[in-house]
CSV table of C-alpha atoms and ligand atoms in Angstrom, one decimal:
chain,number,residue,atom,x,y,z
T,502,VAL,CA,3.1,-18.3,-7.7
T,503,ARG,CA,2.1,-14.8,-5.5
T,504,ARG,CA,3.9,-14.7,-2.4
T,505,ALA,CA,2.0,-12.9,0.3
T,506,LEU,CA,3.6,-11.3,3.5
T,507,ASP,CA,0.4,-12.0,6.6
T,508,LEU,CA,2.0,-10.1,9.8
T,509,PHE,CA,0.4,-10.3,13.1
T,510,CYS,CA,-1.0,-13.7,11.7
T,511,GLY,CA,-2.2,-15.0,14.3
T,512,ALA,CA,-4.5,-18.6,13.5
T,513,GLY,CA,-4.6,-17.3,9.7
T,514,GLY,CA,-8.0,-15.8,9.1
T,515,ALA,CA,-7.0,-12.9,6.9
T,516,THR,CA,-4.6,-15.5,5.4
T,517,ARG,CA,-6.9,-18.0,4.7
T,518,GLY,CA,-7.9,-15.3,2.4
T,519,LEU,CA,-5.1,-14.6,0.5
T,520,GLN,CA,-4.6,-18.1,-0.5
T,521,ARG,CA,-8.1,-17.7,-2.0
T,522,ALA,CA,-7.0,-15.1,-4.0
T,523,GLY,CA,-4.3,-17.7,-4.9
T,524,PHE,CA,-1.0,-16.5,-2.9
T,525,HIS,CA,1.4,-18.8,-1.2
T,526,VAL,CA,1.4,-17.3,2.4
T,527,THR,CA,4.3,-16.6,5.7
T,528,GLY,CA,2.6,-16.0,8.7
T,529,VAL,CA,4.4,-14.1,11.2
T,530,ASP,CA,3.2,-13.9,14.5
T,531,VAL,CA,4.7,-13.2,19.1
T,532,PHE,CA,3.2,-16.5,20.0
T,533,PRO,CA,3.4,-20.4,18.3
T,534,GLN,CA,0.2,-20.4,16.4
T,535,PRO,CA,-1.0,-24.7,16.1
T,536,SER,CA,-3.9,-23.9,14.4
T,537,TYR,CA,-2.2,-21.6,11.5
T,538,VAL,CA,-3.1,-22.8,7.8
T,539,GLY,CA,-0.2,-20.4,5.9
T,540,ASP,CA,2.5,-22.2,3.9
T,541,ARG,CA,4.9,-21.4,6.3
T,542,PHE,CA,4.9,-20.0,9.8
T,543,ILE,CA,7.7,-17.6,11.5
T,544,GLU,CA,7.6,-17.1,15.5
T,545,ALA,CA,9.2,-13.4,16.2
T,546,ASP,CA,8.4,-10.1,16.5
T,547,ALA,CA,6.8,-8.1,13.5
T,548,THR,CA,8.2,-5.2,15.1
T,549,ALA,CA,11.8,-6.3,15.1
T,550,LEU,CA,12.5,-7.0,11.9
T,551,PRO,CA,12.8,-10.7,11.5
T,552,LEU,CA,13.3,-10.1,8.0
T,553,THR,CA,15.7,-7.9,5.8
T,554,LEU,CA,14.1,-5.2,3.6
T,555,GLU,CA,15.3,-7.3,0.8
T,556,GLU,CA,14.0,-10.7,2.3
T,557,LEU,CA,10.6,-8.2,2.9
T,558,ARG,CA,10.6,-7.0,-1.1
T,559,GLU,CA,10.6,-10.9,-2.0
T,560,PHE,CA,7.3,-10.4,-1.3
T,561,ASP,CA,4.2,-9.3,-4.0
T,562,PHE,CA,2.0,-8.1,-1.0
T,563,ILE,CA,2.1,-7.5,2.7
T,564,TRP,CA,-0.5,-7.6,4.9
T,565,ALA,CA,-0.4,-6.1,8.9
T,566,SER,CA,-3.0,-7.3,11.4
T,567,PRO,CA,-1.2,-5.1,14.3
T,568,PRO,CA,-2.5,-5.4,18.1
T,569,CYS,CA,-6.3,-3.7,18.5
T,570,GLN,CA,-6.9,-3.5,22.4
T,571,ARG,CA,-5.7,0.0,22.4
T,572,HIS,CA,-8.3,1.1,20.3
T,573,THR,CA,-10.9,-1.2,20.5
T,574,GLN,CA,-14.6,0.1,21.8
T,575,LEU,CA,-14.6,-2.7,24.2
T,576,ARG,CA,-11.7,0.0,25.8
T,577,GLY,CA,-14.9,1.4,27.4
T,578,LEU,CA,-15.3,-1.5,29.9
T,579,GLY,CA,-11.8,-0.9,31.4
T,580,LYS,CA,-10.0,-3.2,29.9
T,581,ALA,CA,-7.3,-1.2,28.3
T,582,LYS,CA,-4.1,-1.5,30.4
T,583,ALA,CA,-1.2,0.8,29.9
T,584,SER,CA,0.9,-2.5,27.9
T,585,ASP,CA,-0.9,-2.4,25.0
T,586,VAL,CA,1.1,0.1,22.9
T,587,ASP,CA,-0.1,1.4,19.5
T,588,LEU,CA,2.1,-0.9,16.6
T,589,ILE,CA,0.1,0.8,14.0
T,590,PRO,CA,3.2,3.8,13.5
T,591,VAL,CA,6.1,1.1,13.6
T,592,THR,CA,4.3,-0.9,11.7
T,593,ARG,CA,3.4,1.5,8.6
T,594,GLU,CA,7.2,2.5,8.4
T,595,LEU,CA,8.5,-0.9,8.1
T,596,LEU,CA,6.1,-1.4,5.3
T,597,ARG,CA,6.7,2.1,3.5
T,598,LEU,CA,10.3,1.2,4.0
T,599,SER,CA,9.5,-2.1,1.6
T,600,GLY,CA,8.1,-0.7,-1.0
T,601,VAL,CA,6.1,-3.3,-1.6
T,602,PRO,CA,1.8,-2.7,-1.6
T,603,TYR,CA,0.6,-3.4,1.9
T,604,VAL,CA,-2.9,-3.6,3.5
T,605,ILE,CA,-3.0,-2.4,7.1
T,606,GLU,CA,-6.4,-3.4,9.0
T,607,ASN,CA,-7.6,-2.8,12.7
T,608,VAL,CA,-10.8,-1.9,14.4
T,609,VAL,CA,-12.9,0.5,14.5
T,610,GLY,CA,-11.7,4.2,15.8
T,611,ALA,CA,-8.1,3.1,15.6
T,612,PRO,CA,-5.9,5.4,13.5
T,613,LEU,CA,-5.7,4.6,9.9
T,614,ILE,CA,-5.0,6.8,6.8
T,615,ASN,CA,-8.1,7.1,4.4
T,616,PRO,CA,-8.7,3.6,5.4
T,617,VAL,CA,-12.1,1.4,3.8
T,618,THR,CA,-14.4,-0.3,6.4
T,619,LEU,CA,-15.7,-3.8,5.2
T,620,CYS,CA,-18.8,-5.4,6.5
T,621,GLY,CA,-19.5,-9.0,7.1
T,622,SER,CA,-23.2,-8.6,4.8
T,623,MET,CA,-20.9,-6.8,2.0
T,624,PHE,CA,-19.9,-11.3,2.5
T,625,GLY,CA,-23.1,-12.6,2.7
T,626,LEU,CA,-21.8,-13.4,6.6
T,627,ALA,CA,-24.1,-13.3,9.7
T,628,VAL,CA,-21.5,-11.2,11.6
T,629,LYS,CA,-21.1,-7.4,11.0
T,630,ARG,CA,-17.6,-7.2,12.2
T,631,HIS,CA,-17.2,-3.7,11.2
T,632,ARG,CA,-13.2,-3.5,10.5
T,633,LEU,CA,-10.7,-0.5,8.6
T,634,PHE,CA,-8.4,-1.4,5.8
T,635,GLU,CA,-5.3,1.0,4.9
T,636,ALA,CA,-4.2,0.5,1.7
T,637,THR,CA,-1.5,1.2,-1.1
T,638,PHE,CA,-4.0,0.1,-3.9
T,639,PRO,CA,-7.9,1.4,-3.9
T,640,ILE,CA,-10.5,-1.2,-2.7
T,641,GLU,CA,-14.1,-0.9,-4.3
T,642,PRO,CA,-16.3,-1.4,-0.6
T,643,PRO,CA,-19.0,-4.0,-1.8
T,644,ARG,CA,-22.7,-3.4,-1.0
T,645,CYS,CA,-23.4,-2.6,3.0
T,646,ALA,CA,-26.3,-4.8,4.1
T,647,CYS,CA,-26.2,-4.7,7.8
T,648,ARG,CA,-28.4,-2.1,9.2
T,649,GLY,CA,-30.9,-3.2,11.1
T,650,ARG,CA,-29.7,-7.3,10.3
T,651,ARG,CA,-29.0,-9.7,13.0
T,652,ASN,CA,-25.0,-9.6,14.0
T,653,ILE,CA,-23.7,-12.2,15.2
T,654,ALA,CA,-21.4,-11.4,18.3
T,655,VAL,CA,-17.6,-13.7,17.5
T,656,TYR,CA,-16.4,-12.3,21.2
T,657,GLY,CA,-15.8,-12.1,24.7
T,658,LYS,CA,-14.3,-14.8,26.7
T,659,SER,CA,-16.4,-17.8,25.9
T,660,PRO,CA,-19.9,-17.8,23.2
T,661,ALA,CA,-21.4,-16.9,26.9
T,662,HIS,CA,-20.0,-14.1,27.2
T,663,ARG,CA,-22.7,-11.6,28.6
T,664,LEU,CA,-23.6,-9.3,25.6
T,665,PRO,CA,-24.7,-5.7,24.8
T,666,ASP,CA,-29.1,-5.7,24.1
T,667,GLY,CA,-29.6,-6.0,20.5
T,668,VAL,CA,-26.2,-7.8,19.8
T,669,ILE,CA,-26.8,-12.0,19.5
T,670,ARG,CA,-24.2,-14.0,21.1
T,671,ALA,CA,-22.7,-17.5,19.1
T,672,ARG,CA,-24.3,-20.0,20.3
T,673,ASP,CA,-21.1,-22.4,20.4
T,674,LEU,CA,-17.9,-22.6,18.4
T,675,GLN,CA,-19.6,-24.2,15.3
T,676,HIS,CA,-22.4,-20.8,15.2
T,677,GLY,CA,-19.6,-18.6,15.4
T,678,ARG,CA,-17.6,-20.4,12.9
T,679,GLU,CA,-19.8,-20.3,10.5
T,680,ALA,CA,-20.9,-16.8,10.9
T,681,MET,CA,-17.2,-15.7,10.2
T,682,GLY,CA,-16.8,-18.3,7.0
T,683,ILE,CA,-13.6,-20.3,9.5
T,684,ASP,CA,-14.0,-24.2,10.4
T,685,TRP,CA,-10.9,-24.5,11.5
T,686,MET,CA,-10.1,-21.9,14.9
T,687,ASN,CA,-10.9,-22.6,18.9
T,688,TRP,CA,-13.1,-19.8,20.1
T,689,ARG,CA,-9.8,-17.6,21.4
T,690,GLU,CA,-8.5,-17.6,18.0
T,691,LEU,CA,-11.4,-16.6,16.1
T,692,THR,CA,-12.3,-13.7,18.7
T,693,GLN,CA,-9.1,-12.3,17.1
T,694,ALA,CA,-9.7,-12.6,13.3
T,695,ILE,CA,-11.2,-11.4,10.2
T,696,PRO,CA,-13.4,-13.4,8.2
T,697,PRO,CA,-10.9,-14.8,5.1
T,698,ALA,CA,-13.4,-13.3,2.8
T,699,TYR,CA,-12.4,-9.4,4.2
T,700,SER,CA,-8.6,-9.8,2.9
T,701,GLU,CA,-9.7,-12.2,-0.1
T,702,HIS,CA,-11.7,-9.5,-1.5
T,703,ILE,CA,-8.4,-6.6,-0.7
T,704,ALA,CA,-6.4,-9.5,-2.1
T,705,ARG,CA,-7.5,-9.2,-5.6
T,706,ALA,CA,-7.6,-6.3,-5.8
T,707,ALA,CA,-3.6,-6.0,-4.5
T,708,ARG,CA,-1.5,-3.4,-7.4
T,709,PRO,CA,1.9,-3.0,-7.4
T,710,THR,CA,3.0,0.2,-5.7
T,711,PRO,CA,4.0,2.9,-8.3
T,712,THR,CA,7.7,4.3,-8.0
T,713,LYS,CA,8.3,7.3,-8.1
T,714,GLU,CA,10.8,7.4,-10.9
T,715,ASP,CA,7.6,5.8,-12.7
T,716,PRO,CA,4.6,7.2,-11.1
T,717,ARG,CA,2.6,4.4,-13.3
T,718,GLY,CA,4.6,1.5,-12.1
T,719,PRO,CA,6.6,-0.9,-13.1
T,720,VAL,CA,5.8,-2.3,-16.6
T,721,GLU,CA,3.4,-5.7,-16.2
H,1057,SAM,C1,-6.0,-9.4,15.7
H,1057,SAM,S1,-4.8,-10.6,16.1
H,1057,SAM,C2,-4.7,-11.4,14.3
H,1057,SAM,C3,-6.0,-11.7,13.8
H,1057,SAM,C4,-5.8,-12.7,12.0
H,1057,SAM,N1,-5.5,-11.1,11.3
H,1057,SAM,C5,-7.2,-13.0,11.8
H,1057,SAM,O1,-6.9,-12.6,10.8
H,1057,SAM,O2,-7.1,-14.6,12.1
H,1057,SAM,C6,-3.2,-10.2,16.2
H,1057,SAM,C7,-2.3,-11.0,16.5
H,1057,SAM,O3,-0.8,-10.4,16.5
H,1057,SAM,C8,0.1,-11.4,17.8
H,1057,SAM,N2,1.1,-10.2,18.4
H,1057,SAM,C9,0.8,-9.5,18.7
H,1057,SAM,N3,2.4,-8.5,19.2
H,1057,SAM,C10,2.6,-9.0,18.1
H,1057,SAM,C11,4.1,-8.7,17.5
H,1057,SAM,N4,5.1,-7.7,18.3
H,1057,SAM,N5,5.1,-9.5,16.5
H,1057,SAM,C12,4.3,-10.3,16.0
H,1057,SAM,N6,2.6,-10.4,16.3
H,1057,SAM,C13,2.8,-10.1,17.5
H,1057,SAM,C14,-0.8,-11.7,18.9
H,1057,SAM,O4,-0.2,-12.9,19.1
H,1057,SAM,C15,-1.7,-12.1,17.8
H,1057,SAM,O5,-1.9,-13.1,17.1
């Protein structure tokens, strides 16, 4: 079985896609996640080395979704606090040290390196939910068809949260779940998640990282 680690896993939107791509998934989150769908859960600060480098290297693939409040476009609404530190650089450093193929996911505007953008319309979903992905292997984005299409918003405090003009809010929890392709989360968890279709697509493209000794990578 191939094993994946999901750092900052939340209730497991990304995890579910990794599972669909055939991985056994261990999730790490600093808060308890009673709805987590992965195979194993570790409650820990992902940036405080909860696993040794040797333990990290036992995984075939590492996914990381560091919190994004600092970079989100909602910042302009005065939501960012000084405490919203940027966990992207420290996460990247840890992943590089591990040598394991990895992906860092974040919102549009986050300082990722050569990111690929995925959109719900690429997977037939009603959410637009553009997200950026920095990876150690190439990701081919499917064709984007979101221009001029309806976009179901799954963010804010509740489905009734006030939204900018032109964005259609999810009517209720069930509507939001359908738009995301997620059937187990509550509203708060859903607003934090990515559609599993994104991580499934990426996990299927995951390849071993070429080593310095052999640029073609390990022999399969
Ligand atoms: C954007 S959410 C991840 C959502 C997840 N990728 C999904 O698709 O459902 C970020 C998560 O990071 C967690 N988190 C924040 N700081 C953390 C830290 N230092 N270590 C581990 N988890 C942390 C939060 O509790 C939150 O669940």
